[in-house]
XYZ file of C-alpha atoms in Angstrom:
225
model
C 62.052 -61.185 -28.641
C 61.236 -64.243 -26.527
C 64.208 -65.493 -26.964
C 66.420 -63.086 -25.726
C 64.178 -63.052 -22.430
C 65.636 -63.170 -18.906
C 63.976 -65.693 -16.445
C 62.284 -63.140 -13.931
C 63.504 -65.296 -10.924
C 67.113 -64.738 -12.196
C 66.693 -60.719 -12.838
C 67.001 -58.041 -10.565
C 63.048 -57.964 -10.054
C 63.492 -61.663 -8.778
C 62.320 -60.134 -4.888
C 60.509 -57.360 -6.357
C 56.555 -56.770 -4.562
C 54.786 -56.840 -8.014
C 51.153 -55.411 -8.812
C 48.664 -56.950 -11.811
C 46.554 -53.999 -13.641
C 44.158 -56.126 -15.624
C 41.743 -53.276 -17.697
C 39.187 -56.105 -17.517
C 37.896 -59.809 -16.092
C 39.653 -61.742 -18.006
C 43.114 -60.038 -19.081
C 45.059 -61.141 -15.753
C 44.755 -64.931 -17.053
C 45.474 -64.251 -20.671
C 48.550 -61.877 -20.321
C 49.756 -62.084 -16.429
C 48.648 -65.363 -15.345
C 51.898 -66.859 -14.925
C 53.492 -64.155 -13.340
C 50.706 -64.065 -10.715
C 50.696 -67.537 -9.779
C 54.946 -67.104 -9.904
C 54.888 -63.889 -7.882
C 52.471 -65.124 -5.193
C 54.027 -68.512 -4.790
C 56.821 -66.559 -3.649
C 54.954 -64.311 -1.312
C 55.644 -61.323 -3.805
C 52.332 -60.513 -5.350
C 51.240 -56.912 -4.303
C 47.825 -57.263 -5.425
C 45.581 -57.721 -8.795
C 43.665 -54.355 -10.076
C 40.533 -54.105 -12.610
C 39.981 -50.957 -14.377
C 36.800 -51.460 -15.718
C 33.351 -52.944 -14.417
C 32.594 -55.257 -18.140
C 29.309 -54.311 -17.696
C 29.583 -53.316 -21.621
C 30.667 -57.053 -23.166
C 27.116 -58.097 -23.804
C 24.107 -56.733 -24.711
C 21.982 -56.865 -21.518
C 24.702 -55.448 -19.564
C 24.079 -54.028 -16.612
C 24.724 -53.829 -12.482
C 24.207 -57.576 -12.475
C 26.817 -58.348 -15.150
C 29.549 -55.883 -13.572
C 28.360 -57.714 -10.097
C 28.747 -61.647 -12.308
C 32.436 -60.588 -13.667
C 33.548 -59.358 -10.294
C 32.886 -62.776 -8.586
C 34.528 -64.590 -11.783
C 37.857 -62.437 -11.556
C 37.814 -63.496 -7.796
C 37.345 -66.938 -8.623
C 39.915 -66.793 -11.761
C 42.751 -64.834 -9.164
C 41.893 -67.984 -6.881
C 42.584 -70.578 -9.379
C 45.781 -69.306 -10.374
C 47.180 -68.256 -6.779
C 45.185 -69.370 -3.607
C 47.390 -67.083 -1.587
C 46.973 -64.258 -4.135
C 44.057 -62.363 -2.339
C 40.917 -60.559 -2.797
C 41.515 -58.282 -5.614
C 40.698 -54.439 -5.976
C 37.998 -52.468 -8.428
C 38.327 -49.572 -10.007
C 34.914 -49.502 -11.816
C 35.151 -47.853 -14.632
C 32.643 -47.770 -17.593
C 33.691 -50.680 -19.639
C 34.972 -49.510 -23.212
C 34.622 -45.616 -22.352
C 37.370 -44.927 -20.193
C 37.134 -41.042 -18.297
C 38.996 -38.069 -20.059
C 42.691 -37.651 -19.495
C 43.014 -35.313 -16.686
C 38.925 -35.731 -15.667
C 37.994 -35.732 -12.219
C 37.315 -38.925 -11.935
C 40.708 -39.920 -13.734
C 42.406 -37.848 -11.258
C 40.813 -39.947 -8.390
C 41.932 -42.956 -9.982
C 44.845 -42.131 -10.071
C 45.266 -40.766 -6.456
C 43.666 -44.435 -5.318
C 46.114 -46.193 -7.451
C 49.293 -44.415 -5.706
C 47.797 -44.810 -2.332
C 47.739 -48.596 -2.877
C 51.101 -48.822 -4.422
C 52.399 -46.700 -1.475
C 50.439 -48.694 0.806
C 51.602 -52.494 -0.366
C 55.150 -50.988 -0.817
C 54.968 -52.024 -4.715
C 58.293 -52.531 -6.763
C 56.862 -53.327 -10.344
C 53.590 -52.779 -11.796
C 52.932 -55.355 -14.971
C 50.171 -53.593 -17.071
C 48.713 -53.922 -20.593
C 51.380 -52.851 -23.033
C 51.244 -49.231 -25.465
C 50.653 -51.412 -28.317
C 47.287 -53.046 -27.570
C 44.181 -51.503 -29.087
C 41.737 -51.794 -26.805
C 40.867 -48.188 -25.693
C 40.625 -49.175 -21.787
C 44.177 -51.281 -22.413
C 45.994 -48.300 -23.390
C 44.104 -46.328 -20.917
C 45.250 -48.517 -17.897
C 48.774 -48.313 -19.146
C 48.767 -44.255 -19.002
C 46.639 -44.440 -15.687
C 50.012 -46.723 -14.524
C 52.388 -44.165 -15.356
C 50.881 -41.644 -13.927
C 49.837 -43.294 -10.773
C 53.269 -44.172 -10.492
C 54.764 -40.496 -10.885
C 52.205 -39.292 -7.751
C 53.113 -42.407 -5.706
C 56.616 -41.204 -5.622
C 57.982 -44.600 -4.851
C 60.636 -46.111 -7.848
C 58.279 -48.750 -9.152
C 59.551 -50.395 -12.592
C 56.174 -50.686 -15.028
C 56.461 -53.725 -16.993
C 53.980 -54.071 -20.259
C 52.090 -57.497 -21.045
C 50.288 -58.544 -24.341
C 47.005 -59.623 -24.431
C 45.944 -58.416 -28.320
C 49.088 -58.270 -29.656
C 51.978 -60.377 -30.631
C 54.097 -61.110 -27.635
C 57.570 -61.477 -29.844
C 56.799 -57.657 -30.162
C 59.959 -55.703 -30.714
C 62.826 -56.110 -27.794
C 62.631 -53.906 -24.916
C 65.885 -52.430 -22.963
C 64.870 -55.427 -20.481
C 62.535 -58.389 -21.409
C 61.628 -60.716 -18.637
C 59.894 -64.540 -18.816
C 58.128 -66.224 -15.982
C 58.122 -69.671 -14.900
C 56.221 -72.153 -16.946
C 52.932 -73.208 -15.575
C 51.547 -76.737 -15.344
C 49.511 -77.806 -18.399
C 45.828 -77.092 -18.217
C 46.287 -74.518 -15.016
C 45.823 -71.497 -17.064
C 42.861 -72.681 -18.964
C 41.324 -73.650 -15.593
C 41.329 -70.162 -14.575
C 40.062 -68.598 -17.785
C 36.921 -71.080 -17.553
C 36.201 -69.038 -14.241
C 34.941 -66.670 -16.593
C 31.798 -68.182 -17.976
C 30.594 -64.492 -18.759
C 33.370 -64.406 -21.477
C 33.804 -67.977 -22.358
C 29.963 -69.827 -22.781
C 26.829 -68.646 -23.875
C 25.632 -68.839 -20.416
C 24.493 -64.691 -20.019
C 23.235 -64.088 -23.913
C 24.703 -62.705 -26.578
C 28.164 -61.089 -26.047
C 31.871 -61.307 -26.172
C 33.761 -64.601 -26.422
C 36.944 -65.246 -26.092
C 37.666 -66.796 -29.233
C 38.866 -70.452 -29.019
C 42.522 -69.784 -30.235
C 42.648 -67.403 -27.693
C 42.146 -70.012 -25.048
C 45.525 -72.098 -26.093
C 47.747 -69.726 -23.751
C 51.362 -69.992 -23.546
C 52.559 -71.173 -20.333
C 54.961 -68.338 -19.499
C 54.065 -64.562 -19.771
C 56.208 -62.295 -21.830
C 57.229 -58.652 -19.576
C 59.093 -55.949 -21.440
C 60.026 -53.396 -19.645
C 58.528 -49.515 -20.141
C 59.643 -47.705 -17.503
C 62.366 -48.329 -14.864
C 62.095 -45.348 -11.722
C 64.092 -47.997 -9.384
């Protein structure tokens, strides 16, 4: 519950190197965009990682959609951190995420331990086993496992995007700093894609949606530290 949450700058994660898995353009403002602009104030952020491509949320998707949300996510990351930096791709097929155990899972999963090898990553904050989004549950298990090859102890923190964040209690629930009013929202509106009716007929984020709280919600799935 959120009010049993720990202030992440007071927890044992406070100097942590944390890493943002967003499944798509959009999620790391809605569920992780305090704890970006919090963890790269500090000089802590790791990194921000897209699963998919979101060439699937309308219906003249395409290369040039994938190539439209790519430079929004950039610009979104940028609005809520400058010093955040250029974040990575995975590419997969929006909304039909590759077979457990596929190939092309199996690279995934190899690229995603390199990096958290490679940046020296402490906590991973990822969509959370409850969400029903297909690629948000996929990310999570693509996490877990990513973690287990890199074979560095990495906590793996869940964020809510679809579902309630007063969710039941976790062994460990953390809360980020409060942004400023109107911060947040600035950095969702870098995603015109998902937000006007400026590339057809598609996904919106619906207007509640866009009334974010100002701190994000972590609970705690794993803890290999």
């Amino acid at each position: 519950m959120v009010s049993i949450a720990q202030p992440l700058h007071a927890s044992r994660y406070a100097r942590a190197r944390w890493l943002v898995l967003a499944p798509h353009a959009d999620d790391e403002t809605l569920g992780a965009g305090a704890l970006i602009k919090e963890t790269a104030g500090a000089g802590l952020l790791a990194g921000v990682v897209y699963l998919t491509d979101g060439a699937g949320s309308h219906d003249a998707g395409g290369s040039w959609l994938a190539w439209v949300r790519r430079r929004e996510a950039a610009l979104a990351v940028r609005r809520l951190a400058a010093r955040a930096g250029a974040p990575v791709f995975l590419g997969w097929p929006d909304a039909h995420p590759h077979a457990l155990n596929s190939a092309a899972w199996r690279a995934s999963v190899r690229s995603l331990a390199t990096l958290i090898r490679a940046r020296r990553v402490d906590a991973i904050a990822v969509t959370g086993a409850q969400e029903p989004h297909c690629d948000h549950t996929a990310f999570h298990v693509l996490a877990g496992a990513a973690v287990r090859a890199a074979r560095r102890p990495v906590a793996v923190f869940g964020y809510r995007v679809w579902t309630d964040p007063a969710v039941r209690a976790a062994r460990r629930t953390l809360r980020t700093r409060a942004m400023l009013p109107g911060q947040r929202r600035h950095a969702l509106m870098a995603h015109r894609s998902q937000t006007s009716v400026a590339y057809g007929p598609g996904f919106r984020v619906a207007r509640a949606a866009w009334r974010m709280p100002a701190r994000d919600i972590l609970h705690l799935e794993t803890n290999r530290a």
